[in-house]
CSV table of C-alpha atoms in Angstrom, one decimal:
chain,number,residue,atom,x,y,z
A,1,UNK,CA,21.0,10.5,45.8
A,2,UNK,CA,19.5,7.3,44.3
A,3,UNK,CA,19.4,7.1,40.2
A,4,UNK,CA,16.7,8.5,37.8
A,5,UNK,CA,14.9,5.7,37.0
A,6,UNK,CA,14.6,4.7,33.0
A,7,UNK,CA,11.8,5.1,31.0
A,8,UNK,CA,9.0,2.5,31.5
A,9,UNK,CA,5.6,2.7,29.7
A,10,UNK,CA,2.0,1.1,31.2
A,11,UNK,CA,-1.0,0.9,29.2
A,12,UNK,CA,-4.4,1.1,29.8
A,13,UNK,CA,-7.1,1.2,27.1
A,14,UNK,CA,-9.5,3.1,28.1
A,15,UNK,CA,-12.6,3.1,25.3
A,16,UNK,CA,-13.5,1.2,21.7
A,17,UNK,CA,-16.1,2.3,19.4
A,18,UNK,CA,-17.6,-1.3,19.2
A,19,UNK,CA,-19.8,-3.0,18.6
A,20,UNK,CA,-19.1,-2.1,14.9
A,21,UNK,CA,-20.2,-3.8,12.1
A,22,UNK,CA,-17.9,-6.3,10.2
A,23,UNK,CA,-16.5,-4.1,7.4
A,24,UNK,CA,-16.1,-1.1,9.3
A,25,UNK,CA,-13.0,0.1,11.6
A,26,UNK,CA,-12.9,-0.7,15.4
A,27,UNK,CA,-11.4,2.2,17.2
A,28,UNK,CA,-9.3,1.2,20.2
A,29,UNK,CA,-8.2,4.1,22.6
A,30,UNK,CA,-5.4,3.8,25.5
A,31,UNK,CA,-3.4,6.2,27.8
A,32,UNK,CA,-0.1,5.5,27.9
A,33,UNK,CA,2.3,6.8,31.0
A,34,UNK,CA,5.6,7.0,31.5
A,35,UNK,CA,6.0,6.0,34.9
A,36,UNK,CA,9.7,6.5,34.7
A,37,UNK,CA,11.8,9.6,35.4
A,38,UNK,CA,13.6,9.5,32.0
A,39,UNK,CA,12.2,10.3,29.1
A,40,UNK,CA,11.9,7.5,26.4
A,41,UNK,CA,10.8,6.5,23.1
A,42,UNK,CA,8.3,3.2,22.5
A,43,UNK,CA,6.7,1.8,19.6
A,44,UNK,CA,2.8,1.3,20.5
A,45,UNK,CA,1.0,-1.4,19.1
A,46,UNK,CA,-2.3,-2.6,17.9
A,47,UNK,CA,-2.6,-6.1,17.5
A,48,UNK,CA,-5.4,-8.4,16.4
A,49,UNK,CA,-5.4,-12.3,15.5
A,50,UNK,CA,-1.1,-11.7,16.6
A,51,UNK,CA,-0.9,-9.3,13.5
A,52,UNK,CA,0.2,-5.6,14.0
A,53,UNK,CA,-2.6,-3.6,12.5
A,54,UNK,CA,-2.1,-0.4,13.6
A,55,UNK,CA,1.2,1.3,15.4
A,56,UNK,CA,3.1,4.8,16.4
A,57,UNK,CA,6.4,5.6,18.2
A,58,UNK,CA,5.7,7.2,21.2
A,59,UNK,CA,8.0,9.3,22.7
A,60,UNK,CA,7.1,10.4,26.7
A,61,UNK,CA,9.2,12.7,29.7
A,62,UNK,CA,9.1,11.3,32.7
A,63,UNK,CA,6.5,11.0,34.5
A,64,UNK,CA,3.9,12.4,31.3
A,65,UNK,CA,0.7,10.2,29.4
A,66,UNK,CA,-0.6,10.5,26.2
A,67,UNK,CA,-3.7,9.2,24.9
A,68,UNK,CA,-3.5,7.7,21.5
A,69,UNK,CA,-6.5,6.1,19.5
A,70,UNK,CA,-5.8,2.7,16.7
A,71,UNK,CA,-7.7,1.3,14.5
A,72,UNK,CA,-8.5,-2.1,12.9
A,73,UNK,CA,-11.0,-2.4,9.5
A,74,UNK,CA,-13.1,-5.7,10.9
A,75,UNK,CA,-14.0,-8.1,8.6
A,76,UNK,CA,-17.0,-11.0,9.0
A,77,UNK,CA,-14.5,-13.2,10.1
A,78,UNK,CA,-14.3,-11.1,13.2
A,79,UNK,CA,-18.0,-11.7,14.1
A,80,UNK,CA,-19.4,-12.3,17.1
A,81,UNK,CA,-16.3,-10.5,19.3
A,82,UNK,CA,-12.1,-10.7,17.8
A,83,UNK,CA,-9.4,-10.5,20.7
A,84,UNK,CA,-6.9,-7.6,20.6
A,85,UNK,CA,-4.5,-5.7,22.5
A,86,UNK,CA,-2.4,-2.7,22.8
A,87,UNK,CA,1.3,-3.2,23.4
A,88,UNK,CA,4.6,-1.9,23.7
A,89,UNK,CA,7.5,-2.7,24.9
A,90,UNK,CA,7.3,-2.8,28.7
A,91,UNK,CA,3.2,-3.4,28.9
A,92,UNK,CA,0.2,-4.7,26.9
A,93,UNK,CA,-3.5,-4.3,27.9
A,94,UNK,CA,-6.1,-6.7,26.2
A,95,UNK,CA,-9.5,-6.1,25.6
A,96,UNK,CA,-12.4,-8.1,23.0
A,97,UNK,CA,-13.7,-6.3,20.3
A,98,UNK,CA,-17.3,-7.0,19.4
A,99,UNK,CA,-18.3,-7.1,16.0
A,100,UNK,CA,-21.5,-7.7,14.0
A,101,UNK,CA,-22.1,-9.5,10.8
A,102,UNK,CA,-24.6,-6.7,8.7
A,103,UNK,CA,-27.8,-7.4,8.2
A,104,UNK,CA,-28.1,-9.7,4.7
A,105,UNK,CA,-30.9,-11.9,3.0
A,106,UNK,CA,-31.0,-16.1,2.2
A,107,UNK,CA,-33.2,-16.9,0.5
A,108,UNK,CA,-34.7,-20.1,-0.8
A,109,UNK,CA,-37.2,-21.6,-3.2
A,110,UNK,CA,-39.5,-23.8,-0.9
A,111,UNK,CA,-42.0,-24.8,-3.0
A,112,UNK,CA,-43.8,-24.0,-6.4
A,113,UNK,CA,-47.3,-25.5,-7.9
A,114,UNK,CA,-45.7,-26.9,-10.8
A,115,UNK,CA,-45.9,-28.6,-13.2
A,116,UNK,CA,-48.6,-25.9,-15.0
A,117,UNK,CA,-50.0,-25.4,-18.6
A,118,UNK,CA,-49.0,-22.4,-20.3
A,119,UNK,CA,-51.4,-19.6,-19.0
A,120,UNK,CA,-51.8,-20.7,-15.8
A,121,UNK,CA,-50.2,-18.4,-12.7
A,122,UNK,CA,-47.1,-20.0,-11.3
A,123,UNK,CA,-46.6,-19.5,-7.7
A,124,UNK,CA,-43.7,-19.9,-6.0
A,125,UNK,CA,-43.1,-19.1,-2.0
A,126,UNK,CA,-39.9,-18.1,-1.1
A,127,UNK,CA,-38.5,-18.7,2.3
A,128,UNK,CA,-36.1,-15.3,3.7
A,129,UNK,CA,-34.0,-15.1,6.4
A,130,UNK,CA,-31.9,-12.6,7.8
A,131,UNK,CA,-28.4,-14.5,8.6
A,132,UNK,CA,-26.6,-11.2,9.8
A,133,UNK,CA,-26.6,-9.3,13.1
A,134,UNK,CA,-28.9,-5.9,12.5
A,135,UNK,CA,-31.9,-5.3,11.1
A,136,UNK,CA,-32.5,-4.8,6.8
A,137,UNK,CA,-34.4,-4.5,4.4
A,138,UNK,CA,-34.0,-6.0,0.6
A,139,UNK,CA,-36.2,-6.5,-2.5
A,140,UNK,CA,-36.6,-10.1,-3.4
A,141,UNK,CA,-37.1,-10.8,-6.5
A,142,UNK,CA,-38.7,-13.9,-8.5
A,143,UNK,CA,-37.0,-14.7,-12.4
A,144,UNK,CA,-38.2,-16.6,-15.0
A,145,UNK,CA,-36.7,-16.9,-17.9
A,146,UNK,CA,-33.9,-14.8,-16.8
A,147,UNK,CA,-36.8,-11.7,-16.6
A,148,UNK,CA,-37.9,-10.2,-13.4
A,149,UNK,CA,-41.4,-11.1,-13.1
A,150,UNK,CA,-42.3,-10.3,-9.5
A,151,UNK,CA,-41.1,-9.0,-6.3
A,152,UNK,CA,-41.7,-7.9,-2.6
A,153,UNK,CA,-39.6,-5.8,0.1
A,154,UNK,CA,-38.9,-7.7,3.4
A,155,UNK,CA,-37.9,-5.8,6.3
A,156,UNK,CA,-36.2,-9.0,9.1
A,157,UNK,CA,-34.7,-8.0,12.3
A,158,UNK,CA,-31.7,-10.5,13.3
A,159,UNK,CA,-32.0,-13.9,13.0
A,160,UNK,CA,-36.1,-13.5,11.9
A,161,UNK,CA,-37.2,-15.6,9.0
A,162,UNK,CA,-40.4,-15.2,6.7
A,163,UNK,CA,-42.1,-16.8,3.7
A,164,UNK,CA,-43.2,-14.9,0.8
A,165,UNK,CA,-45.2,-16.2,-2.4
A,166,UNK,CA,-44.4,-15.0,-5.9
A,167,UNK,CA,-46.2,-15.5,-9.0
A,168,UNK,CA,-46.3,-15.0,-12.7
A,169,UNK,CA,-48.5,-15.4,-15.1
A,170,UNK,CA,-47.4,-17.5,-18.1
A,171,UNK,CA,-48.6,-17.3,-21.4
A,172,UNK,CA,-47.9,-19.3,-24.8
A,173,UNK,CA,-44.2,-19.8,-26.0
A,174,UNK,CA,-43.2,-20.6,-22.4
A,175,UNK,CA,-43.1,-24.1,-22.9
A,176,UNK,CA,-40.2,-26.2,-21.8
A,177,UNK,CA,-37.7,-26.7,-19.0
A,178,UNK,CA,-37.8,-23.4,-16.7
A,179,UNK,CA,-35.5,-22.1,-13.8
A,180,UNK,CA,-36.6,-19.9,-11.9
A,181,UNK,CA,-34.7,-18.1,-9.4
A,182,UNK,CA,-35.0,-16.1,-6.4
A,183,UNK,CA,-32.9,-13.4,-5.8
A,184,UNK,CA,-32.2,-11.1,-3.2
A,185,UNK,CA,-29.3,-8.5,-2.7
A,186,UNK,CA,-26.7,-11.3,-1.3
A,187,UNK,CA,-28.2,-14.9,-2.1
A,188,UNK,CA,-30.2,-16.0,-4.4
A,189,UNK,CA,-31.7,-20.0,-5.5
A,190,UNK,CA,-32.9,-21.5,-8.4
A,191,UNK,CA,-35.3,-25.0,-8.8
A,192,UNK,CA,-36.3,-26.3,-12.4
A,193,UNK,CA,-40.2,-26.8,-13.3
A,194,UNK,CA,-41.7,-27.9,-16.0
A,195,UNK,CA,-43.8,-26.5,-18.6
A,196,UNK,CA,-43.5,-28.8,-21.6
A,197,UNK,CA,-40.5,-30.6,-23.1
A,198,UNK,CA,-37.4,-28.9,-24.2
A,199,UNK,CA,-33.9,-29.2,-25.3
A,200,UNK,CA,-31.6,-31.4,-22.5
A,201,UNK,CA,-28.8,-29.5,-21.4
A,202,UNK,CA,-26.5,-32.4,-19.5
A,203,UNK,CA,-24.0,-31.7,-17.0
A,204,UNK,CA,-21.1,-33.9,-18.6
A,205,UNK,CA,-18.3,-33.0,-16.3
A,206,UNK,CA,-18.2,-31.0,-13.0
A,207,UNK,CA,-13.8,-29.8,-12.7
A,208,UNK,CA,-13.3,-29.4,-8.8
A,209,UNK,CA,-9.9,-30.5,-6.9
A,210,UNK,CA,-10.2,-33.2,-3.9
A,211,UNK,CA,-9.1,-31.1,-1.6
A,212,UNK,CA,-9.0,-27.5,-1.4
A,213,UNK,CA,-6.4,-25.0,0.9
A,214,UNK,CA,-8.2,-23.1,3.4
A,215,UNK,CA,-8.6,-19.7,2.4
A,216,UNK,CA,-7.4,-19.7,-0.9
A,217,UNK,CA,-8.8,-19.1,-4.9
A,218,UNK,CA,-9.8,-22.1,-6.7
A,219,UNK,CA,-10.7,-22.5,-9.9
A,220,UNK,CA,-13.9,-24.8,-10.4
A,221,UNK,CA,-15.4,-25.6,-14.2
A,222,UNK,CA,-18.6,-26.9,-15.0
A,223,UNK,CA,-19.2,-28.6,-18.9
A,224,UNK,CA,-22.7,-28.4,-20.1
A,225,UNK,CA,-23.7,-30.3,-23.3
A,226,UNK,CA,-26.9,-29.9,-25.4
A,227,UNK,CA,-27.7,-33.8,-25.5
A,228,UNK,CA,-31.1,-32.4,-27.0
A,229,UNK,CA,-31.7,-32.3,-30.9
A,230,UNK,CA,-33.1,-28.4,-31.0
A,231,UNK,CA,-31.4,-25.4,-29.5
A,232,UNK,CA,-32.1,-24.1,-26.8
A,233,UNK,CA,-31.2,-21.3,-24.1
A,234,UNK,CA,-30.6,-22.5,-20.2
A,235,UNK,CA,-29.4,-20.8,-16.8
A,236,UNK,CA,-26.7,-22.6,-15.5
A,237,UNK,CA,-25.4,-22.7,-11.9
A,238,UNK,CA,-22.5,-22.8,-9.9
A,239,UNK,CA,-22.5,-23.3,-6.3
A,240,UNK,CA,-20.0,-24.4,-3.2
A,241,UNK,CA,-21.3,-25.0,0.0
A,242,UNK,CA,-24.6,-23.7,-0.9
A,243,UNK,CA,-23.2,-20.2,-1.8
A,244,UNK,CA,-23.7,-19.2,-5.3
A,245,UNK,CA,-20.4,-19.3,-7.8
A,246,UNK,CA,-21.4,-19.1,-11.7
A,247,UNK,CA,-24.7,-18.2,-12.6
A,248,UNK,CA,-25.4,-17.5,-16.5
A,249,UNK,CA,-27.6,-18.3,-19.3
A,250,UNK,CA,-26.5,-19.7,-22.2
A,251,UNK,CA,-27.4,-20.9,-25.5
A,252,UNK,CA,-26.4,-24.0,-27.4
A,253,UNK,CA,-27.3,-25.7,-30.4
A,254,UNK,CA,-27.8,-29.7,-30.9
A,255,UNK,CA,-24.6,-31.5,-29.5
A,256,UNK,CA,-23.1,-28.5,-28.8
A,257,UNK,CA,-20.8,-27.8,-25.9
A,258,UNK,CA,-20.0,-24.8,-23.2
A,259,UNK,CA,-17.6,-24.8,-20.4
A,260,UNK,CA,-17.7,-22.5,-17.2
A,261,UNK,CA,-15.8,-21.5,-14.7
A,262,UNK,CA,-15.5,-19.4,-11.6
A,263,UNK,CA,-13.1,-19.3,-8.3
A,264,UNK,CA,-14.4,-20.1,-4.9
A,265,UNK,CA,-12.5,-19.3,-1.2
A,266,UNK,CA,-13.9,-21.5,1.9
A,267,UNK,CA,-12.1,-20.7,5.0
A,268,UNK,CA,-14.0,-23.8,6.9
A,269,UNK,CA,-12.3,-27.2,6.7
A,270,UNK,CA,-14.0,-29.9,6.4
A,271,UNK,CA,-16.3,-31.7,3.0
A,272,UNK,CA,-18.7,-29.3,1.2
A,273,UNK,CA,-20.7,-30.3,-2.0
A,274,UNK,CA,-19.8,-28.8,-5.2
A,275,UNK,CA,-22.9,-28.4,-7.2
A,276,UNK,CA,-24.1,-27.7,-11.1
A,277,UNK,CA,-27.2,-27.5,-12.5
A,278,UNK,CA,-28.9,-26.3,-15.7
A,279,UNK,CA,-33.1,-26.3,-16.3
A,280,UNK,CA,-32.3,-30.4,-17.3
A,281,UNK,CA,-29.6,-31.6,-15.2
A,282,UNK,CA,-27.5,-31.0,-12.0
A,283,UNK,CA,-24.2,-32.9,-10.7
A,284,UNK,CA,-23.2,-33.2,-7.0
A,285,UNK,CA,-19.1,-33.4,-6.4
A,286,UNK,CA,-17.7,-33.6,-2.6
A,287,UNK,CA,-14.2,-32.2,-1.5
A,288,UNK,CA,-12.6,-31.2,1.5
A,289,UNK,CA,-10.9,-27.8,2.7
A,290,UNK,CA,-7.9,-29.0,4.4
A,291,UNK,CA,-7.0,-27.6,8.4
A,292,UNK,CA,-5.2,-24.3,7.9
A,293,UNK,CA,-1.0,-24.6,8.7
A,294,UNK,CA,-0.9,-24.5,12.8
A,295,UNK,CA,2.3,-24.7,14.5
A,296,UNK,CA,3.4,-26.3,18.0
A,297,UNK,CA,7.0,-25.5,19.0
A,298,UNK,CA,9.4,-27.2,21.6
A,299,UNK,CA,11.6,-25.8,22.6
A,300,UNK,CA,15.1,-26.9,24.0
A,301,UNK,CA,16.9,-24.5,26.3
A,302,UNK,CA,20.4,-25.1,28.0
A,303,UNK,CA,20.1,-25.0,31.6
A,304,UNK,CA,23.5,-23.2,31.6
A,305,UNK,CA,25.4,-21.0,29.6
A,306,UNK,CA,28.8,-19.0,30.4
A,307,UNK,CA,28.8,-14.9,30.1
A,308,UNK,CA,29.9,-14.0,26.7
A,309,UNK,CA,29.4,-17.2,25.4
A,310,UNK,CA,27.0,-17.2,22.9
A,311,UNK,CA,23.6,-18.6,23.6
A,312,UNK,CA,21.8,-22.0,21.4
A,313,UNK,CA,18.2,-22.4,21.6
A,314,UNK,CA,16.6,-25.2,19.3
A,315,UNK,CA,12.9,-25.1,18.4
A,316,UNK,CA,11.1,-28.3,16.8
A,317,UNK,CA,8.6,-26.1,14.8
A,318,UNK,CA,5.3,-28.6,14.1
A,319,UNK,CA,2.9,-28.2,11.4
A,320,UNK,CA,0.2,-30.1,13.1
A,321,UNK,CA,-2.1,-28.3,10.2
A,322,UNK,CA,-3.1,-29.7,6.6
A,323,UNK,CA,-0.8,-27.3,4.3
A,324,UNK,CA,2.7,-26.3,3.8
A,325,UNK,CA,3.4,-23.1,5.6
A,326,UNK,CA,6.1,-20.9,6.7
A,327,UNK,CA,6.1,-19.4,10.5
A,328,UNK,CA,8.1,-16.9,11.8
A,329,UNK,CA,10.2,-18.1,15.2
A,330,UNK,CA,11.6,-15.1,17.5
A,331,UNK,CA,13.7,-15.4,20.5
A,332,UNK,CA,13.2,-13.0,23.1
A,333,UNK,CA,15.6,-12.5,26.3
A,334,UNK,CA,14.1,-10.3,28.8
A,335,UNK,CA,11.2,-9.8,26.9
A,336,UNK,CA,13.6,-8.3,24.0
A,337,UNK,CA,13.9,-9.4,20.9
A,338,UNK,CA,17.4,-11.3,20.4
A,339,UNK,CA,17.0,-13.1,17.1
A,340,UNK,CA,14.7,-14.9,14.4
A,341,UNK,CA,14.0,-17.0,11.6
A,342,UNK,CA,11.3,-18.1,9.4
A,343,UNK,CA,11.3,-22.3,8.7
A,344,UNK,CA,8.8,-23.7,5.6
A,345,UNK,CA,6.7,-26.6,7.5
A,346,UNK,CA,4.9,-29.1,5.3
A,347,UNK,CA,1.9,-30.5,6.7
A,348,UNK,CA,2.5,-33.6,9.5
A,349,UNK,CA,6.4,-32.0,9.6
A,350,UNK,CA,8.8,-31.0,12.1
A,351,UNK,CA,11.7,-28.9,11.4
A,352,UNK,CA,13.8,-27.5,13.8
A,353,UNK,CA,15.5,-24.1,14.1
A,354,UNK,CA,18.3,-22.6,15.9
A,355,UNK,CA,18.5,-19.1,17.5
């Protein structure tokens, strides 16, 4: 009579809810079967980017199937499509994951008719486009003087662009240096006109590291000095790689000083322009986002070994990325799990490890 045979799980996934849009949760549905005649016990896996993100132990007689459902919360990242798979111990069934960035608004000052007197209409068109995935609709909204002083709603399908044209009507007392600034729901930009002369509000030092680690906060300062002999009250902005970081008015008397600061995250490597500007003045700065931490392992196994005689493997672990990092190094026998360690890698490094 031959042998029962052991427990051995296959997967197949069988449905997701995608596409989805970034933000949400991707649903990921599989059968699992027991195509063994012993019953056994399995942890189940979701994985995305090679991170568990969602999991159960299954437990299966012989010869039964479950269906079990996972789930993932996407993030913009993810767009256009993010690989993952179901896995557990015996199997793994991959599938891609499409996901869509929601629908948002850019929008940029093109082009005004200043300079004009005060009591003239100042017009300003505003070019809009929908950067995201699925149709929306915003409000966009013209400021002046830090007031809401016209607007329109835009309705964009993906990827459409439009123009619009503001205006507002100036009167007396509006004199000076302006910003202005278009705003919609997720961007907004800002360009200085003139109306008469003002107060000079100087960008006298722009605080911004040479290089920044991907994905990480960091702090950035902007100093803005009154170099004018009246006060005066001035928007001033903030922005890395054209997205917007500090935006705030403030007011400052002759030769008087303010400093600002906000945090910015850039996943991208490569150089992006820190910028500042008040009504008077703006300063350009360039740094880089250094290459995330990747790893490349060789790996040196023994061509022979001798039963119960412990096993040696040495891995050269090498950060061939632009920060220090640490990376997790398993050995697996079989396809199970035999040992592991975690090494700290600096960037350009080797280290090796022994399992």
């Amino acid at each position: 009579e031959e042998a029962p045979e052991e427990a051995v799980f296959e997967l197949s996934i069988e449905e997701t809810n995608a596409p989805v849009e970034a933000g949400e949760d991707a649903t990921v549905t599989a059968e699992i079967e027991n195509v063994g005649d012993l019953e056994g016990t399995e942890d189940v896996e979701l994985v995305v980017r090679g991170v568990v993100r969602d999991d159960i132990e299954l437990t299966l007689e012989g010869g039964a199937a479950a269906t079990e459902t996972f789930s993932y919360e996407t993030r913009e990242r993810d767009a256009p499509s993010v690989d993952a798979s179901v896995e557990a111990d015996t199997d793994a069934d991959d599938i891609e994951i499409a996901v869509q960035v929601p629908g948002a608004l850019d929008v940029s000052i093109d082009n005004t008719n200043a300079p004009v007197g005060a009591g003239e209409v100042l017009a300003v068109d505003v070019d809009i486009a929908n950067v995201g995935d699925t149709e929306t609709t915003d409000t966009v909204e013209l400021l002046f003087d830090d007031e809401a002083v016209d607007d329109e709603a835009v309705t964009l399908a993906a990827d459409e662009t439009t123009t619009v044209t503001l205006t507002h009507a100036t009167e007396e007392g509006d004199e000076g240096s302006q910003l202005l600034e278009a705003r919609s729901d997720d961007d907004f930009s800002t360009e200085r006109i003139a109306i008469g002369e003002a107060a000079n509000f100087e960008i006298v030092d722009l605080d911004a590291p040479g290089e920044l680690d991907p994905g990480e906060e960091t702090l950035l300062e902007v100093t803005v000095e009154n170099t004018g002999d009246a006060e005066d009250e001035q928007r001033v902005i903030l922005e890395a790689d054209g997205d917007g970081v500090v935006s705030e008015r403030i007011t400052l008397e002759a030769d008087e000083e303010a400093t600002l600061t906000g945090t910015v995250e850039v996943e991208d490597p490569g150089e992006i322009d820190i910028d500042a500007a008040s009504g008077d003045d703006a300063e350009t700065v360039t740094t880089t986002v250094l290459e995330p931490a990747a790893f490349e392992l060789d790996v040196d196994v023994p061509e022979t070994t001798l039963s119960n005689e412990t096993l040696e493997v040495d891995v050269d672990v090498e950060n061939v990325g632009g920060v220090e990092s640490d990376e997790r190094v398993r050995l697996f026998v079989d396809g199970s799990p035999a040992d592991e360690t975690t090494v700290t890698v600096a960037s350009g490094a080797i280290e090796t490890a022994t399992l």
